[in-house]
Structure formats: C-alpha cells, structure tokens
Amino acid sequence: MSKPTFVYVTYIAATPEKVWQALTDPDLTEKYWFGYRVSARGQAGDPVTAVSPRGKEVHRDALIESDPPRRLSYSWHPLYRGMSDERPSRVTFTIEPFKNQIRLTIVHDDFDEGSKVYESIKGGWPAVLSSLKSFLETGCGLESSWSEADQKRVAEMEAGL
Amino acid sequence: MIDISKFKPKTVYVTYIAATPEAVWQALTDPAFTRQYFVGFSVEVEPKAGGTFKMLYPDGRTHIGGQVVEWSPPRRFACTWVVEGMADFAELPACIVTYEIEPAGEAVRLTMTEAHSWDVPEAILAGGRGGWPAILSSLKSVLETGKPLAIQMSPPPEMMDAVKKAAAERPWLK
C-alpha cells in the first residue's frame, strides 16, 4: 500500500478573487461548508482555524502558502480522537483562470499509509467543493447530506474536544 | 455479449447537484441538454439494455458509438463507449461509462465511472481525467443556473501519441 493522495478538479463560473474569498473568509465558508467557519487569512505560518456549527474548534492548522488569488496551502490537523494522533496532512488549492471561469484544483496529500483522515476527506471534499460551486454560481450552498446517524456521530466526536 | 467483470474502474468523478434525480437523468440522456454541456455533442440513445448509444457531432456524424449496458431510470445508466469518430481511437477496445444518481439530502450525488478491460496507459487515461471534471461541472451549471460553462477541451498531445501507439501495437491482445 502506498501513501494516498486526493485530487479533485472543478470548474466554477466566478472570478478568482471571489473563489479566494470564499475559501478563506469564515463568514462565507459558513454558507457552503455545512456551517463550518474556516478562517485561512494571513501569511505563511499564521494559524488556520475551523469552528463547527456547534462552536467547537475542530482543527489546529497553519498556513503554508498564501498567494491570492492563485494558490492557497495549509496544514490539515483535525483534533477528533482517533485522528488527532496522525501527523498533519496538507491541502493545496490552485485557482486558474479558464476562459470565463476558473478551474479549482485541490490536492490533499502528505498522508501516511493507512491514514484515517484520508478516508474521511476523500468523501468530504467533493461535497464541500460542489457546495462551494453552487454557492458562487447561485448564491446558495447545498444542504448537508449527512444522515441523522452521521450527525450524531460527528456531535459525539466533537463532545470529546 | 460484454463481460462486465473484466472492466476495472480507472477514473471516477463525483459531484453533488441541486436538482432532482429525474432532472439529472434527463440531462444525461436528452440531446437538448448534452448539446449544452458535452462539448456540443448530442446524445442519441435507445432507452433499453442492449440499445444503441451515440454521441453525435453537430453535423450528425457519430463521435462516440456504443451500446446500453444498463438503463435504470433515474438511478443508473451505463453504456459501452468507442470513439468511432477519430482514427486510431476507433481501434481501441470499448470502455464502459456508468452514471449513478443517488439522493443526497435535498441534492443528488452523481458518480461517473470510466472502466476499462485492459491496462490503459496513463497518457490515454489523461483524456478522461481532464475532460470529465469540465463536462460534469458544466452539466451542474446547466441544471443549477440554466447556463453551461464555456469550456473547450481537446485531447492532450501525449494522449494522441499514446492512442496511435496502442492502435498499432494492440497490447490488449497479448
């Protein structure tokens, strides 16, 4: 088994600046990231925070690279029990103009073999980025598709923080 | 008769769309929709397993030809694909493209799987890896905003060379 890497590409009818703001401003992430407030503003080394809809800090991340509106990279370190002992992985967003749209590429890598965090993000990113696209193109993100069981499980994971 | 078990998924793309399963099914199977988001091609499909499947150029020539493997509206649509409209590409074995439509809360999760029966070189898979995100992003925009994205795609140069080589050497026969 080799080290896993997650790659996903989507095309969005929006300007690079709007995409950048949506990825880094918690008032905007809250509208499409299923209620999570993610703040990724500042310069390399500055903290990146992620707060759940229940007000819990669920990540301890840091900016690796911030080159608005082209390239954003930060470490990914969820604090949930069962995941917090893994070393941080790395998320990199690249925003490229493409005719009247942008191409958004995410590479989430730097996982060890057998990473539980990888298993959780590979299903999550297509949902979050689809919701981001809907938000930028229609003004509304997607509703969470989590079942009641999923929601209960996440609430339990947070309760331990 | 095609042996589906010989086909392994090589490229998978997932997107969530704020639309009903029926609307997504129509977008995949109705030429009025595919013309908008699928690089200008019109789909022409006999709505049953074993039916013919085609994607046509605006002038009516066939670009992609194949057969319906599964027709289960509005959940699953699978067909074989051969790029009949391009020399060398037409020599390659058919792949199978499967669309799965699942409810996801108020939205729909659309999963596209491209599966092959032989050890396809990465340079050939690069075509789909580049094309599917653009095509399915545009499908999502059509259903959610009424407007497709303006994306022109052409096969990457390495892909053209790799297809030519495969058509000449026929590695799937070895």
mmCIF file of C-alpha atoms in Angstrom:
data_model
loop_
_atom_site.group_PDB
_atom_site.id
_atom_site.type_symbol
_atom_site.label_atom_id
_atom_site.label_comp_id
_atom_site.label_asym_id
_atom_site.label_seq_id
_atom_site.Cartn_x
_atom_site.Cartn_y
_atom_site.Cartn_z
ATOM 1 C CA MET A 1 0.000 0.000 0.000
ATOM 2 C CA SER A 2 1.360 3.412 -0.859
ATOM 3 C CA LYS A 3 0.758 6.853 0.616
ATOM 4 C CA PRO A 4 -2.639 8.094 -0.548
ATOM 5 C CA THR A 5 -3.201 11.437 -2.291
ATOM 6 C CA PHE A 6 -6.570 13.030 -3.042
ATOM 7 C CA VAL A 7 -7.008 15.214 -6.147
ATOM 8 C CA TYR A 8 -10.220 16.889 -7.304
ATOM 9 C CA VAL A 9 -10.919 19.429 -10.048
ATOM 10 C CA THR A 10 -13.995 21.574 -10.572
ATOM 11 C CA TYR A 11 -14.794 24.461 -12.894
ATOM 12 C CA ILE A 12 -16.720 27.406 -11.450
ATOM 13 C CA ALA A 13 -18.294 30.463 -13.142
ATOM 14 C CA ALA A 14 -16.766 33.017 -10.763
ATOM 15 C CA THR A 15 -13.723 35.261 -10.579
ATOM 16 C CA PRO A 16 -10.502 34.058 -8.906
ATOM 17 C CA GLU A 17 -10.961 36.760 -6.249
ATOM 18 C CA LYS A 18 -14.468 35.524 -5.333
ATOM 19 C CA VAL A 19 -13.224 31.936 -5.103
ATOM 20 C CA TRP A 20 -10.306 33.030 -2.919
ATOM 21 C CA GLN A 21 -12.598 34.955 -0.559
ATOM 22 C CA ALA A 22 -14.980 32.019 -0.310
ATOM 23 C CA LEU A 23 -12.132 29.671 0.644
ATOM 24 C CA THR A 24 -10.630 31.935 3.297
ATOM 25 C CA ASP A 25 -13.405 34.031 4.931
ATOM 26 C CA PRO A 26 -15.371 32.265 7.703
ATOM 27 C CA ASP A 27 -18.500 34.385 7.079
ATOM 28 C CA LEU A 28 -18.529 32.864 3.593
ATOM 29 C CA THR A 29 -17.436 29.287 4.401
ATOM 30 C CA GLU A 30 -20.298 29.121 6.895
ATOM 31 C CA LYS A 31 -22.716 29.472 3.955
ATOM 32 C CA TYR A 32 -21.460 26.474 1.931
ATOM 33 C CA TRP A 33 -19.172 24.417 4.200
ATOM 34 C CA PHE A 34 -22.168 22.918 6.057
ATOM 35 C CA GLY A 35 -21.975 25.538 8.800
ATOM 36 C CA TYR A 36 -18.223 25.283 9.440
ATOM 37 C CA ARG A 37 -16.366 28.582 9.847
ATOM 38 C CA VAL A 38 -12.895 28.257 8.304
ATOM 39 C CA SER A 39 -10.510 31.208 8.510
ATOM 40 C CA ALA A 40 -7.466 30.924 6.240
ATOM 41 C CA ARG A 41 -6.332 34.538 6.014
ATOM 42 C CA GLY A 42 -2.842 35.893 6.615
ATOM 43 C CA GLN A 43 0.604 34.723 5.657
ATOM 44 C CA ALA A 44 2.631 31.542 5.789
ATOM 45 C CA GLY A 45 2.896 30.437 9.409
ATOM 46 C CA ASP A 46 -0.342 32.102 10.576
ATOM 47 C CA PRO A 47 -2.962 29.810 12.148
ATOM 48 C CA VAL A 48 -5.925 28.494 10.166
ATOM 49 C CA THR A 49 -8.973 27.921 12.341
ATOM 50 C CA ALA A 50 -12.015 25.731 11.793
ATOM 51 C CA VAL A 51 -15.044 26.066 14.077
ATOM 52 C CA SER A 52 -18.004 23.689 13.873
ATOM 53 C CA PRO A 53 -21.666 24.808 13.801
ATOM 54 C CA ARG A 54 -21.703 23.828 17.489
ATOM 55 C CA GLY A 55 -18.943 26.382 18.224
ATOM 56 C CA LYS A 56 -16.142 23.847 18.762
ATOM 57 C CA GLU A 57 -12.618 24.341 17.401
ATOM 58 C CA VAL A 58 -12.138 21.136 15.447
ATOM 59 C CA HIS A 59 -8.801 21.704 13.694
ATOM 60 C CA ARG A 60 -5.370 23.088 14.527
ATOM 61 C CA ASP A 61 -3.985 24.102 11.139
ATOM 62 C CA ALA A 62 -1.470 26.652 9.828
ATOM 63 C CA LEU A 63 -0.979 28.464 6.539
ATOM 64 C CA ILE A 64 1.847 27.060 4.432
ATOM 65 C CA GLU A 65 1.435 29.311 1.407
ATOM 66 C CA SER A 66 -0.876 32.211 0.639
ATOM 67 C CA ASP A 67 -0.634 33.729 -2.844
ATOM 68 C CA PRO A 68 -4.017 35.372 -3.529
ATOM 69 C CA PRO A 69 -5.880 34.706 -5.661
ATOM 70 C CA ARG A 70 -3.809 31.854 -7.161
ATOM 71 C CA ARG A 71 -2.549 29.399 -4.586
ATOM 72 C CA LEU A 72 -3.519 28.584 -1.024
ATOM 73 C CA SER A 73 -1.969 25.838 1.053
ATOM 74 C CA TYR A 74 -2.421 24.916 4.702
ATOM 75 C CA SER A 75 -1.779 22.046 7.043
ATOM 76 C CA TRP A 76 -4.733 19.852 7.980
ATOM 77 C CA HIS A 77 -4.840 18.605 11.547
ATOM 78 C CA PRO A 78 -8.264 17.525 12.850
ATOM 79 C CA LEU A 79 -8.491 17.288 16.639
ATOM 80 C CA TYR A 80 -11.014 14.432 16.852
ATOM 81 C CA ARG A 81 -9.994 11.402 18.902
ATOM 82 C CA GLY A 82 -8.727 8.705 16.559
ATOM 83 C CA MET A 83 -7.436 11.291 14.101
ATOM 84 C CA SER A 84 -5.522 13.799 16.230
ATOM 85 C CA ASP A 85 -2.598 11.426 16.680
ATOM 86 C CA GLU A 86 -1.870 11.418 12.932
ATOM 87 C CA ARG A 87 0.695 13.942 11.774
ATOM 88 C CA PRO A 88 -0.837 16.878 9.825
ATOM 89 C CA SER A 89 -1.529 16.389 6.119
ATOM 90 C CA ARG A 90 -1.532 19.217 3.586
ATOM 91 C CA VAL A 91 -4.249 20.867 1.475
ATOM 92 C CA THR A 92 -3.335 22.917 -1.602
ATOM 93 C CA PHE A 93 -5.875 24.885 -3.682
ATOM 94 C CA THR A 94 -4.892 26.203 -7.100
ATOM 95 C CA ILE A 95 -7.199 28.714 -8.825
ATOM 96 C CA GLU A 96 -6.567 29.118 -12.558
ATOM 97 C CA PRO A 97 -8.497 31.391 -14.928
ATOM 98 C CA PHE A 98 -10.058 29.311 -17.723
ATOM 99 C CA LYS A 99 -11.973 31.345 -20.328
ATOM 100 C CA ASN A 100 -14.838 32.954 -18.344
ATOM 101 C CA GLN A 101 -14.499 30.540 -15.489
ATOM 102 C CA ILE A 102 -11.907 29.288 -13.108
ATOM 103 C CA ARG A 103 -10.512 25.829 -12.676
ATOM 104 C CA LEU A 104 -10.155 24.975 -8.984
ATOM 105 C CA THR A 105 -7.827 22.087 -8.185
ATOM 106 C CA ILE A 106 -7.417 20.663 -4.712
ATOM 107 C CA VAL A 107 -4.563 18.343 -3.827
ATOM 108 C CA HIS A 108 -4.769 16.878 -0.335
ATOM 109 C CA ASP A 109 -1.603 14.921 0.360
ATOM 110 C CA ASP A 110 1.182 14.172 2.798
ATOM 111 C CA PHE A 111 -0.703 11.295 4.408
ATOM 112 C CA ASP A 112 0.875 8.206 5.902
ATOM 113 C CA GLU A 113 -0.246 4.773 4.726
ATOM 114 C CA GLY A 114 -3.483 3.705 6.363
ATOM 115 C CA SER A 115 -4.465 7.265 7.280
ATOM 116 C CA LYS A 116 -7.951 7.533 8.833
ATOM 117 C CA VAL A 117 -8.004 11.228 7.995
ATOM 118 C CA TYR A 118 -7.599 10.368 4.295
ATOM 119 C CA GLU A 119 -10.616 8.045 4.485
ATOM 120 C CA SER A 120 -12.708 10.855 5.948
ATOM 121 C CA ILE A 121 -11.664 13.590 3.499
ATOM 122 C CA LYS A 122 -11.989 11.679 0.231
ATOM 123 C CA GLY A 123 -15.772 11.605 0.603
ATOM 124 C CA GLY A 124 -15.978 15.065 2.123
ATOM 125 C CA TRP A 125 -14.177 17.236 -0.426
ATOM 126 C CA PRO A 126 -16.443 16.531 -3.445
ATOM 127 C CA ALA A 127 -19.436 17.521 -1.274
ATOM 128 C CA VAL A 128 -17.803 20.696 0.098
ATOM 129 C CA LEU A 129 -16.489 21.817 -3.305
ATOM 130 C CA SER A 130 -19.791 21.041 -5.057
ATOM 131 C CA SER A 131 -21.487 23.188 -2.420
ATOM 132 C CA LEU A 132 -18.882 25.962 -2.935
ATOM 133 C CA LYS A 133 -19.638 25.916 -6.682
ATOM 134 C CA SER A 134 -23.393 26.129 -6.039
ATOM 135 C CA PHE A 135 -22.839 28.986 -3.577
ATOM 136 C CA LEU A 136 -20.728 31.019 -6.019
ATOM 137 C CA GLU A 137 -22.986 30.362 -9.027
ATOM 138 C CA THR A 138 -26.458 30.517 -7.443
ATOM 139 C CA GLY A 139 -25.989 32.275 -4.096
ATOM 140 C CA CYS A 140 -26.919 29.108 -2.155
ATOM 141 C CA GLY A 141 -24.741 26.246 -0.987
ATOM 142 C CA LEU A 142 -26.033 22.683 -0.823
ATOM 143 C CA GLU A 143 -27.782 21.295 2.249
ATOM 144 C CA SER A 144 -25.770 18.783 4.181
ATOM 145 C CA SER A 145 -26.462 15.248 3.022
ATOM 146 C CA TRP A 146 -25.444 13.751 6.361
ATOM 147 C CA SER A 147 -27.918 11.278 7.796
ATOM 148 C CA GLU A 148 -29.096 11.621 11.418
ATOM 149 C CA ALA A 149 -26.668 8.854 12.304
ATOM 150 C CA ASP A 150 -23.760 10.783 10.703
ATOM 151 C CA GLN A 151 -24.749 13.952 12.536
ATOM 152 C CA LYS A 152 -24.955 12.139 15.853
ATOM 153 C CA ARG A 153 -21.515 10.596 15.279
ATOM 154 C CA VAL A 154 -19.918 13.961 14.497
ATOM 155 C CA ALA A 155 -21.549 15.589 17.546
ATOM 156 C CA GLU A 156 -20.111 12.766 19.685
ATOM 157 C CA MET A 157 -16.648 13.256 18.136
ATOM 158 C CA GLU A 158 -16.818 16.958 18.989
ATOM 159 C CA ALA A 159 -18.086 16.407 22.504
ATOM 160 C CA GLY A 160 -14.686 14.909 23.297
ATOM 161 C CA LEU A 161 -12.870 18.144 22.350
ATOM 162 C CA MET B 1 -22.012 -10.277 -25.049
ATOM 163 C CA ILE B 2 -19.838 -7.997 -22.982
ATOM 164 C CA ASP B 3 -18.251 -9.422 -19.802
ATOM 165 C CA ILE B 4 -18.599 -6.551 -17.328
ATOM 166 C CA SER B 5 -16.425 -8.279 -14.727
ATOM 167 C CA LYS B 6 -13.370 -7.732 -16.944
ATOM 168 C CA PHE B 7 -13.756 -3.942 -16.649
ATOM 169 C CA LYS B 8 -11.932 -2.150 -13.837
ATOM 170 C CA PRO B 9 -12.702 1.452 -12.807
ATOM 171 C CA LYS B 10 -9.839 3.741 -13.790
ATOM 172 C CA THR B 11 -11.409 7.193 -13.432
ATOM 173 C CA VAL B 12 -14.177 8.189 -11.030
ATOM 174 C CA TYR B 13 -15.720 11.658 -10.651
ATOM 175 C CA VAL B 14 -18.283 12.638 -8.015
ATOM 176 C CA THR B 15 -20.325 15.826 -7.963
ATOM 177 C CA TYR B 16 -23.344 16.929 -5.953
ATOM 178 C CA ILE B 17 -26.089 18.763 -7.849
ATOM 179 C CA ALA B 18 -29.080 20.747 -6.543
ATOM 180 C CA ALA B 19 -31.594 19.010 -8.809
ATOM 181 C CA THR B 20 -33.906 16.014 -8.717
ATOM 182 C CA PRO B 21 -32.707 12.570 -9.856
ATOM 183 C CA GLU B 22 -35.151 12.839 -12.784
ATOM 184 C CA ALA B 23 -33.633 16.170 -13.890
ATOM 185 C CA VAL B 24 -30.111 14.745 -13.757
ATOM 186 C CA TRP B 25 -31.240 11.659 -15.695
ATOM 187 C CA GLN B 26 -32.747 13.888 -18.371
ATOM 188 C CA ALA B 27 -29.575 15.971 -18.596
ATOM 189 C CA LEU B 28 -27.573 12.798 -19.256
ATOM 190 C CA THR B 29 -29.924 11.269 -21.839
ATOM 191 C CA ASP B 30 -31.595 14.174 -23.692
ATOM 192 C CA PRO B 31 -29.710 15.781 -26.623
ATOM 193 C CA ALA B 32 -31.164 19.234 -25.849
ATOM 194 C CA PHE B 33 -29.106 19.077 -22.641
ATOM 195 C CA THR B 34 -25.960 17.239 -23.761
ATOM 196 C CA ARG B 35 -25.505 19.725 -26.621
ATOM 197 C CA GLN B 36 -25.104 22.443 -23.995
ATOM 198 C CA TYR B 37 -22.528 20.877 -21.686
ATOM 199 C CA PHE B 38 -20.979 17.885 -23.502
ATOM 200 C CA VAL B 39 -18.654 19.713 -25.884
ATOM 201 C CA GLY B 40 -21.549 20.276 -28.320
ATOM 202 C CA PHE B 41 -22.333 16.562 -28.794
ATOM 203 C CA SER B 42 -25.937 15.332 -28.979
ATOM 204 C CA VAL B 43 -26.719 12.058 -27.252
ATOM 205 C CA GLU B 44 -28.879 9.563 -29.136
ATOM 206 C CA VAL B 45 -29.857 6.517 -27.104
ATOM 207 C CA GLU B 46 -32.326 3.643 -27.430
ATOM 208 C CA PRO B 47 -33.773 3.543 -23.909
ATOM 209 C CA LYS B 48 -33.165 -0.122 -23.012
ATOM 210 C CA ALA B 49 -30.368 -2.549 -22.178
ATOM 211 C CA GLY B 50 -28.755 -3.585 -25.478
ATOM 212 C CA GLY B 51 -29.999 -0.415 -27.199
ATOM 213 C CA THR B 52 -27.662 1.697 -29.331
ATOM 214 C CA PHE B 53 -25.884 4.662 -27.780
ATOM 215 C CA LYS B 54 -24.281 7.510 -29.728
ATOM 216 C CA MET B 55 -22.844 10.964 -29.195
ATOM 217 C CA LEU B 56 -23.157 12.917 -32.471
ATOM 218 C CA TYR B 57 -21.279 15.864 -33.954
ATOM 219 C CA PRO B 58 -23.499 18.852 -34.860
ATOM 220 C CA ASP B 59 -23.425 17.646 -38.493
ATOM 221 C CA GLY B 60 -24.881 14.286 -37.482
ATOM 222 C CA ARG B 61 -21.709 12.170 -37.768
ATOM 223 C CA THR B 62 -21.019 9.758 -34.938
ATOM 224 C CA HIS B 63 -18.295 10.806 -32.465
ATOM 225 C CA ILE B 64 -18.903 8.104 -29.856
ATOM 226 C CA GLY B 65 -20.695 4.815 -30.523
ATOM 227 C CA GLY B 66 -21.693 2.060 -28.156
ATOM 228 C CA GLN B 67 -24.393 0.009 -26.545
ATOM 229 C CA VAL B 68 -26.514 0.453 -23.442
ATOM 230 C CA VAL B 69 -25.333 -1.913 -20.687
ATOM 231 C CA GLU B 70 -27.838 -0.773 -18.061
ATOM 232 C CA TRP B 71 -30.867 1.503 -18.299
ATOM 233 C CA SER B 72 -32.444 2.037 -14.851
ATOM 234 C CA PRO B 73 -34.001 5.500 -14.691
ATOM 235 C CA PRO B 74 -33.445 7.597 -12.717
ATOM 236 C CA ARG B 75 -30.657 5.699 -10.869
ATOM 237 C CA ARG B 76 -28.134 4.067 -13.173
ATOM 238 C CA PHE B 77 -27.174 4.439 -16.814
ATOM 239 C CA ALA B 78 -24.212 2.532 -18.222
ATOM 240 C CA CYS B 79 -23.011 2.144 -21.786
ATOM 241 C CA THR B 80 -20.012 0.964 -23.751
ATOM 242 C CA TRP B 81 -18.008 3.720 -25.427
ATOM 243 C CA VAL B 82 -15.846 3.692 -28.549
ATOM 244 C CA VAL B 83 -14.584 6.963 -30.028
ATOM 245 C CA GLU B 84 -15.659 5.923 -33.520
ATOM 246 C CA GLY B 85 -15.228 9.399 -34.988
ATOM 247 C CA MET B 86 -11.437 9.572 -34.622
ATOM 248 C CA ALA B 87 -8.860 7.405 -36.392
ATOM 249 C CA ASP B 88 -6.732 5.277 -34.026
ATOM 250 C CA PHE B 89 -9.164 5.992 -31.159
ATOM 251 C CA ALA B 90 -11.679 3.820 -33.030
ATOM 252 C CA GLU B 91 -9.229 0.869 -32.810
ATOM 253 C CA LEU B 92 -9.145 0.777 -29.011
ATOM 254 C CA PRO B 93 -11.358 -1.625 -27.053
ATOM 255 C CA ALA B 94 -14.607 -0.144 -25.752
ATOM 256 C CA CYS B 95 -14.658 1.217 -22.226
ATOM 257 C CA ILE B 96 -17.777 1.326 -20.030
ATOM 258 C CA VAL B 97 -19.092 4.623 -18.690
ATOM 259 C CA THR B 98 -21.506 4.332 -15.760
ATOM 260 C CA TYR B 99 -23.508 7.184 -14.273
ATOM 261 C CA GLU B 100 -25.007 6.604 -10.821
ATOM 262 C CA ILE B 101 -27.551 9.053 -9.427
ATOM 263 C CA GLU B 102 -28.216 8.869 -5.678
ATOM 264 C CA PRO B 103 -30.299 11.151 -3.462
ATOM 265 C CA ALA B 104 -28.078 13.146 -1.067
ATOM 266 C CA GLY B 105 -30.270 15.209 1.249
ATOM 267 C CA GLU B 106 -32.067 17.728 -0.968
ATOM 268 C CA ALA B 107 -29.445 17.295 -3.677
ATOM 269 C CA VAL B 108 -28.247 14.425 -5.824
ATOM 270 C CA ARG B 109 -24.839 12.748 -5.871
ATOM 271 C CA LEU B 110 -23.770 11.940 -9.428
ATOM 272 C CA THR B 111 -20.901 9.452 -9.757
ATOM 273 C CA MET B 112 -19.309 8.863 -13.159
ATOM 274 C CA THR B 113 -17.092 5.799 -13.509
ATOM 275 C CA GLU B 114 -14.945 5.096 -16.570
ATOM 276 C CA ALA B 115 -13.945 1.414 -16.581
ATOM 277 C CA HIS B 116 -11.548 -0.422 -18.901
ATOM 278 C CA SER B 117 -10.839 -4.055 -19.729
ATOM 279 C CA TRP B 118 -7.127 -3.613 -20.380
ATOM 280 C CA ASP B 119 -4.076 -1.937 -18.844
ATOM 281 C CA VAL B 120 -4.636 1.537 -20.306
ATOM 282 C CA PRO B 121 -1.549 3.793 -20.281
ATOM 283 C CA GLU B 122 -1.814 6.892 -18.075
ATOM 284 C CA ALA B 123 -1.362 9.117 -21.155
ATOM 285 C CA ILE B 124 -4.638 7.752 -22.573
ATOM 286 C CA LEU B 125 -6.492 7.967 -19.238
ATOM 287 C CA ALA B 126 -5.361 11.615 -19.121
ATOM 288 C CA GLY B 127 -8.079 12.430 -21.688
ATOM 289 C CA GLY B 128 -10.875 11.432 -19.335
ATOM 290 C CA ARG B 129 -9.117 12.790 -16.261
ATOM 291 C CA GLY B 130 -9.017 16.203 -17.942
ATOM 292 C CA GLY B 131 -12.395 16.023 -19.673
ATOM 293 C CA TRP B 132 -14.837 14.649 -17.103
ATOM 294 C CA PRO B 133 -14.427 17.381 -14.454
ATOM 295 C CA ALA B 134 -15.042 20.024 -17.134
ATOM 296 C CA ILE B 135 -18.045 18.274 -18.692
ATOM 297 C CA LEU B 136 -19.717 17.396 -15.385
ATOM 298 C CA SER B 137 -19.007 20.853 -13.913
ATOM 299 C CA SER B 138 -20.804 22.286 -16.930
ATOM 300 C CA LEU B 139 -23.716 19.824 -16.512
ATOM 301 C CA LYS B 140 -24.071 21.011 -12.906
ATOM 302 C CA SER B 141 -24.071 24.660 -14.017
ATOM 303 C CA VAL B 142 -26.747 23.949 -16.672
ATOM 304 C CA LEU B 143 -29.042 22.305 -14.104
ATOM 305 C CA GLU B 144 -28.462 24.885 -11.365
ATOM 306 C CA THR B 145 -28.165 28.135 -13.336
ATOM 307 C CA GLY B 146 -29.505 27.348 -16.821
ATOM 308 C CA LYS B 147 -26.123 28.316 -18.317
ATOM 309 C CA PRO B 148 -23.319 25.986 -19.371
ATOM 310 C CA LEU B 149 -19.670 26.807 -18.793
ATOM 311 C CA ALA B 150 -17.668 27.876 -21.842
ATOM 312 C CA ILE B 151 -15.035 25.177 -21.874
ATOM 313 C CA GLN B 152 -13.227 23.971 -24.962
ATOM 314 C CA MET B 153 -11.367 20.760 -24.443
ATOM 315 C CA SER B 154 -9.153 18.831 -26.792
ATOM 316 C CA PRO B 155 -7.171 15.652 -26.200
ATOM 317 C CA PRO B 156 -3.744 16.377 -24.689
ATOM 318 C CA PRO B 157 -0.875 15.832 -27.203
ATOM 319 C CA GLU B 158 0.611 12.913 -25.203
ATOM 320 C CA MET B 159 -2.769 11.215 -25.443
ATOM 321 C CA MET B 160 -2.806 11.397 -29.265
ATOM 322 C CA ASP B 161 0.637 9.772 -29.400
ATOM 323 C CA ALA B 162 -0.284 7.077 -26.858
ATOM 324 C CA VAL B 163 -3.512 6.209 -28.715
ATOM 325 C CA LYS B 164 -1.621 5.928 -32.034
ATOM 326 C CA LYS B 165 0.924 3.616 -30.397
ATOM 327 C CA ALA B 166 -1.758 1.449 -28.767
ATOM 328 C CA ALA B 167 -3.721 1.209 -32.037
ATOM 329 C CA ALA B 168 -0.562 -0.041 -33.775
ATOM 330 C CA GLU B 169 0.679 -2.428 -31.055
ATOM 331 C CA ARG B 170 -2.722 -3.691 -29.758
ATOM 332 C CA PRO B 171 -1.421 -4.562 -26.239
ATOM 333 C CA TRP B 172 -4.852 -5.807 -25.142
ATOM 334 C CA LEU B 173 -4.403 -8.852 -27.342
ATOM 335 C CA LYS B 174 -1.245 -10.003 -25.535
#
